[in-house]
């Protein structure tokens, strides 16, 4: 399915049907779920997205970094993912990812609905994300 454009409440596809958030997440997290390497996921909360992240974490060939600036949510994520040695919760904003990630090291970067956190740092956010993604890496981003 081709996603034409984003719209409040979901995405509109070829048949003008709006996808639910969960349907969109299923498509997005299904894109590269079989790959291995370093995965970065920005702003995961305890919602539908968490289950997709947990599914990725079950594969030990993936090293997963989750950026979550909210202290309470980060603590809950640590508790829920404590059995996964391949997951690190970073309690910082995604625009600071350059402090934590090596240059050109990330294979998959999921940055969904992150701009509303600190929109005044948009250029820093894009620069640090792009610097961290490897030459063959993929960035999935939504605003």
PDB file of C-alpha atoms in Angstrom:
ATOM      1  CA  UNK A   1       0.000   0.000   0.000  1.00  0.00           C
ATOM      2  CA  UNK A   2       1.281   3.446  -0.866  1.00  0.00           C
ATOM      3  CA  UNK A   3       0.839   6.162   1.725  1.00  0.00           C
ATOM      4  CA  UNK A   4       0.085   9.387  -0.112  1.00  0.00           C
ATOM      5  CA  UNK A   5       0.143  11.954   2.638  1.00  0.00           C
ATOM      6  CA  UNK A   6      -0.261  12.416   6.350  1.00  0.00           C
ATOM      7  CA  UNK A   7      -3.402  13.834   7.848  1.00  0.00           C
ATOM      8  CA  UNK A   8      -4.725  14.363  11.317  1.00  0.00           C
ATOM      9  CA  UNK A   9      -6.092  11.096  12.658  1.00  0.00           C
ATOM     10  CA  UNK A  10      -4.101   8.789  10.386  1.00  0.00           C
ATOM     11  CA  UNK A  11      -2.859   8.334   6.857  1.00  0.00           C
ATOM     12  CA  UNK A  12      -4.923   8.356   3.710  1.00  0.00           C
ATOM     13  CA  UNK A  13      -4.210   5.584   1.242  1.00  0.00           C
ATOM     14  CA  UNK A  14      -5.180   4.887  -2.349  1.00  0.00           C
ATOM     15  CA  UNK A  15      -8.838   4.188  -1.522  1.00  0.00           C
ATOM     16  CA  UNK A  16      -9.156   7.340   0.632  1.00  0.00           C
ATOM     17  CA  UNK A  17      -9.393   5.245   3.769  1.00  0.00           C
ATOM     18  CA  UNK A  18      -7.788   6.672   6.859  1.00  0.00           C
ATOM     19  CA  UNK A  19      -5.543   4.212   8.672  1.00  0.00           C
ATOM     20  CA  UNK A  20      -5.745   3.981  12.421  1.00  0.00           C
ATOM     21  CA  UNK A  21      -2.603   4.709  14.414  1.00  0.00           C
ATOM     22  CA  UNK A  22      -2.231   1.015  15.218  1.00  0.00           C
ATOM     23  CA  UNK A  23      -2.543   0.001  11.544  1.00  0.00           C
ATOM     24  CA  UNK A  24       0.070   2.597  10.597  1.00  0.00           C
ATOM     25  CA  UNK A  25       2.412   1.369  13.362  1.00  0.00           C
ATOM     26  CA  UNK A  26       2.001  -2.211  12.162  1.00  0.00           C
ATOM     27  CA  UNK A  27       3.036  -1.177   8.640  1.00  0.00           C
ATOM     28  CA  UNK A  28       5.937   0.966   9.825  1.00  0.00           C
ATOM     29  CA  UNK A  29       7.412  -1.535  12.288  1.00  0.00           C
ATOM     30  CA  UNK A  30       6.937  -4.343   9.794  1.00  0.00           C
ATOM     31  CA  UNK A  31       9.149  -2.607   7.210  1.00  0.00           C
ATOM     32  CA  UNK A  32      12.537  -3.586   8.661  1.00  0.00           C
ATOM     33  CA  UNK A  33      11.689  -5.977  11.483  1.00  0.00           C
ATOM     34  CA  UNK A  34      13.779  -8.792   9.971  1.00  0.00           C
ATOM     35  CA  UNK A  35      16.963  -6.736   9.838  1.00  0.00           C
ATOM     36  CA  UNK A  36      19.670  -6.708  12.486  1.00  0.00           C
ATOM     37  CA  UNK A  37      22.047  -4.061  13.815  1.00  0.00           C
ATOM     38  CA  UNK A  38      21.429  -0.892  15.768  1.00  0.00           C
ATOM     39  CA  UNK A  39      17.837   0.311  15.921  1.00  0.00           C
ATOM     40  CA  UNK A  40      16.908   3.678  17.411  1.00  0.00           C
ATOM     41  CA  UNK A  41      13.356   4.422  18.439  1.00  0.00           C
ATOM     42  CA  UNK A  42      12.390   7.919  19.527  1.00  0.00           C
ATOM     43  CA  UNK A  43       9.737   8.674  22.091  1.00  0.00           C
ATOM     44  CA  UNK A  44       8.160   5.309  22.777  1.00  0.00           C
ATOM     45  CA  UNK A  45       5.373   5.526  25.310  1.00  0.00           C
ATOM     46  CA  UNK A  46       3.386   2.799  26.988  1.00  0.00           C
ATOM     47  CA  UNK A  47       0.851   2.434  24.199  1.00  0.00           C
ATOM     48  CA  UNK A  48       0.395   0.453  20.964  1.00  0.00           C
ATOM     49  CA  UNK A  49       3.921   1.292  19.878  1.00  0.00           C
ATOM     50  CA  UNK A  50       5.446  -0.380  22.935  1.00  0.00           C
ATOM     51  CA  UNK A  51       4.312  -3.837  21.779  1.00  0.00           C
ATOM     52  CA  UNK A  52       6.062  -3.408  18.421  1.00  0.00           C
ATOM     53  CA  UNK A  53       9.254  -2.302  20.167  1.00  0.00           C
ATOM     54  CA  UNK A  54       9.058  -5.274  22.525  1.00  0.00           C
ATOM     55  CA  UNK A  55       8.700  -7.582  19.518  1.00  0.00           C
ATOM     56  CA  UNK A  56      11.853  -6.057  17.985  1.00  0.00           C
ATOM     57  CA  UNK A  57      13.702  -6.449  21.297  1.00  0.00           C
ATOM     58  CA  UNK A  58      13.097 -10.208  21.336  1.00  0.00           C
ATOM     59  CA  UNK A  59      15.669 -10.522  18.534  1.00  0.00           C
ATOM     60  CA  UNK A  60      19.089 -10.378  20.192  1.00  0.00           C
ATOM     61  CA  UNK A  61      20.752  -9.472  16.864  1.00  0.00           C
ATOM     62  CA  UNK A  62      19.241  -6.019  17.296  1.00  0.00           C
ATOM     63  CA  UNK A  63      20.736  -3.427  19.634  1.00  0.00           C
ATOM     64  CA  UNK A  64      17.929  -1.017  20.509  1.00  0.00           C
ATOM     65  CA  UNK A  65      18.237   2.527  21.823  1.00  0.00           C
ATOM     66  CA  UNK A  66      15.033   4.212  22.966  1.00  0.00           C
ATOM     67  CA  UNK A  67      15.031   7.981  23.489  1.00  0.00           C
ATOM     68  CA  UNK A  68      12.393   8.986  26.023  1.00  0.00           C
ATOM     69  CA  UNK A  69      12.818  12.359  27.765  1.00  0.00           C
ATOM     70  CA  UNK A  70       9.938  11.904  30.198  1.00  0.00           C
ATOM     71  CA  UNK A  71      11.382  10.573  33.464  1.00  0.00           C
ATOM     72  CA  UNK A  72       8.294   8.585  34.528  1.00  0.00           C
ATOM     73  CA  UNK A  73       7.782   6.997  31.119  1.00  0.00           C
ATOM     74  CA  UNK A  74      11.498   6.155  30.857  1.00  0.00           C
ATOM     75  CA  UNK A  75      11.354   4.461  34.273  1.00  0.00           C
ATOM     76  CA  UNK A  76       8.298   2.429  33.252  1.00  0.00           C
ATOM     77  CA  UNK A  77      10.005   1.401  30.019  1.00  0.00           C
ATOM     78  CA  UNK A  78      13.115   0.304  31.968  1.00  0.00           C
ATOM     79  CA  UNK A  79      10.950  -1.853  34.224  1.00  0.00           C
ATOM     80  CA  UNK A  80       8.984  -3.367  31.335  1.00  0.00           C
ATOM     81  CA  UNK A  81      12.087  -4.085  29.230  1.00  0.00           C
ATOM     82  CA  UNK A  82      14.483  -5.087  32.022  1.00  0.00           C
ATOM     83  CA  UNK A  83      14.777  -8.667  30.722  1.00  0.00           C
ATOM     84  CA  UNK A  84      16.198  -7.505  27.392  1.00  0.00           C
ATOM     85  CA  UNK A  85      19.965  -6.951  27.526  1.00  0.00           C
ATOM     86  CA  UNK A  86      19.937  -5.474  24.022  1.00  0.00           C
ATOM     87  CA  UNK A  87      17.756  -2.466  24.978  1.00  0.00           C
ATOM     88  CA  UNK A  88      18.975   0.852  26.375  1.00  0.00           C
ATOM     89  CA  UNK A  89      16.578   3.563  27.505  1.00  0.00           C
ATOM     90  CA  UNK A  90      18.123   7.008  27.107  1.00  0.00           C
ATOM     91  CA  UNK A  91      16.384   9.671  29.140  1.00  0.00           C
ATOM     92  CA  UNK A  92      17.057  12.551  26.776  1.00  0.00           C
ATOM     93  CA  UNK A  93      15.553  14.291  23.771  1.00  0.00           C
ATOM     94  CA  UNK A  94      16.143  12.810  20.335  1.00  0.00           C
ATOM     95  CA  UNK A  95      17.858  15.992  19.117  1.00  0.00           C
ATOM     96  CA  UNK A  96      20.720  15.042  21.487  1.00  0.00           C
ATOM     97  CA  UNK A  97      21.156  11.590  19.925  1.00  0.00           C
ATOM     98  CA  UNK A  98      24.590  12.595  18.608  1.00  0.00           C
ATOM     99  CA  UNK A  99      25.903  12.425  22.203  1.00  0.00           C
ATOM    100  CA  UNK A 100      24.955   8.742  22.492  1.00  0.00           C
ATOM    101  CA  UNK A 101      25.312   7.247  19.028  1.00  0.00           C
ATOM    102  CA  UNK A 102      28.435   6.729  16.970  1.00  0.00           C
ATOM    103  CA  UNK A 103      28.533   8.407  13.595  1.00  0.00           C
ATOM    104  CA  UNK A 104      27.110   6.206  10.802  1.00  0.00           C
ATOM    105  CA  UNK A 105      26.283   3.376  13.216  1.00  0.00           C
ATOM    106  CA  UNK A 106      22.478   3.122  13.070  1.00  0.00           C
ATOM    107  CA  UNK A 107      20.778   0.719  10.654  1.00  0.00           C
ATOM    108  CA  UNK A 108      17.165   1.677  11.411  1.00  0.00           C
ATOM    109  CA  UNK A 109      15.941   4.908  12.997  1.00  0.00           C
ATOM    110  CA  UNK A 110      12.240   5.194  13.863  1.00  0.00           C
ATOM    111  CA  UNK A 111      11.387   8.821  14.624  1.00  0.00           C
ATOM    112  CA  UNK A 112       7.616   8.961  14.859  1.00  0.00           C
ATOM    113  CA  UNK A 113       5.804  12.126  15.988  1.00  0.00           C
ATOM    114  CA  UNK A 114       8.900  13.615  17.597  1.00  0.00           C
ATOM    115  CA  UNK A 115       9.000  17.177  16.360  1.00  0.00           C
ATOM    116  CA  UNK A 116       6.383  18.423  18.800  1.00  0.00           C
ATOM    117  CA  UNK A 117       8.784  17.753  21.697  1.00  0.00           C
ATOM    118  CA  UNK A 118      11.235  20.535  20.898  1.00  0.00           C
ATOM    119  CA  UNK A 119      10.448  22.015  17.478  1.00  0.00           C
ATOM    120  CA  UNK A 120      12.919  24.876  17.983  1.00  0.00           C
ATOM    121  CA  UNK A 121      15.739  22.295  17.678  1.00  0.00           C
ATOM    122  CA  UNK A 122      14.534  20.903  14.363  1.00  0.00           C
ATOM    123  CA  UNK A 123      17.774  21.419  12.412  1.00  0.00           C
ATOM    124  CA  UNK A 124      19.854  19.937  15.244  1.00  0.00           C
ATOM    125  CA  UNK A 125      17.467  16.997  15.359  1.00  0.00           C
ATOM    126  CA  UNK A 126      17.776  16.300  11.630  1.00  0.00           C
ATOM    127  CA  UNK A 127      21.555  16.762  11.600  1.00  0.00           C
ATOM    128  CA  UNK A 128      22.144  14.404  14.532  1.00  0.00           C
ATOM    129  CA  UNK A 129      19.772  11.774  13.158  1.00  0.00           C
ATOM    130  CA  UNK A 130      21.325  11.867   9.691  1.00  0.00           C
ATOM    131  CA  UNK A 131      24.856  11.799  11.129  1.00  0.00           C
ATOM    132  CA  UNK A 132      24.031   8.650  13.113  1.00  0.00           C
ATOM    133  CA  UNK A 133      22.407   6.685  10.274  1.00  0.00           C
ATOM    134  CA  UNK A 134      24.783   4.429   8.342  1.00  0.00           C
ATOM    135  CA  UNK A 135      25.173   4.618   4.572  1.00  0.00           C
ATOM    136  CA  UNK A 136      22.804   1.655   4.135  1.00  0.00           C
ATOM    137  CA  UNK A 137      20.616   2.702   7.080  1.00  0.00           C
ATOM    138  CA  UNK A 138      16.970   3.679   6.875  1.00  0.00           C
ATOM    139  CA  UNK A 139      15.130   6.522   8.571  1.00  0.00           C
ATOM    140  CA  UNK A 140      11.387   6.344   9.170  1.00  0.00           C
ATOM    141  CA  UNK A 141      10.167   9.751  10.292  1.00  0.00           C
ATOM    142  CA  UNK A 142       6.788  11.397  10.813  1.00  0.00           C
ATOM    143  CA  UNK A 143       5.887  14.856  12.013  1.00  0.00           C
TER     144      UNK A 143
END
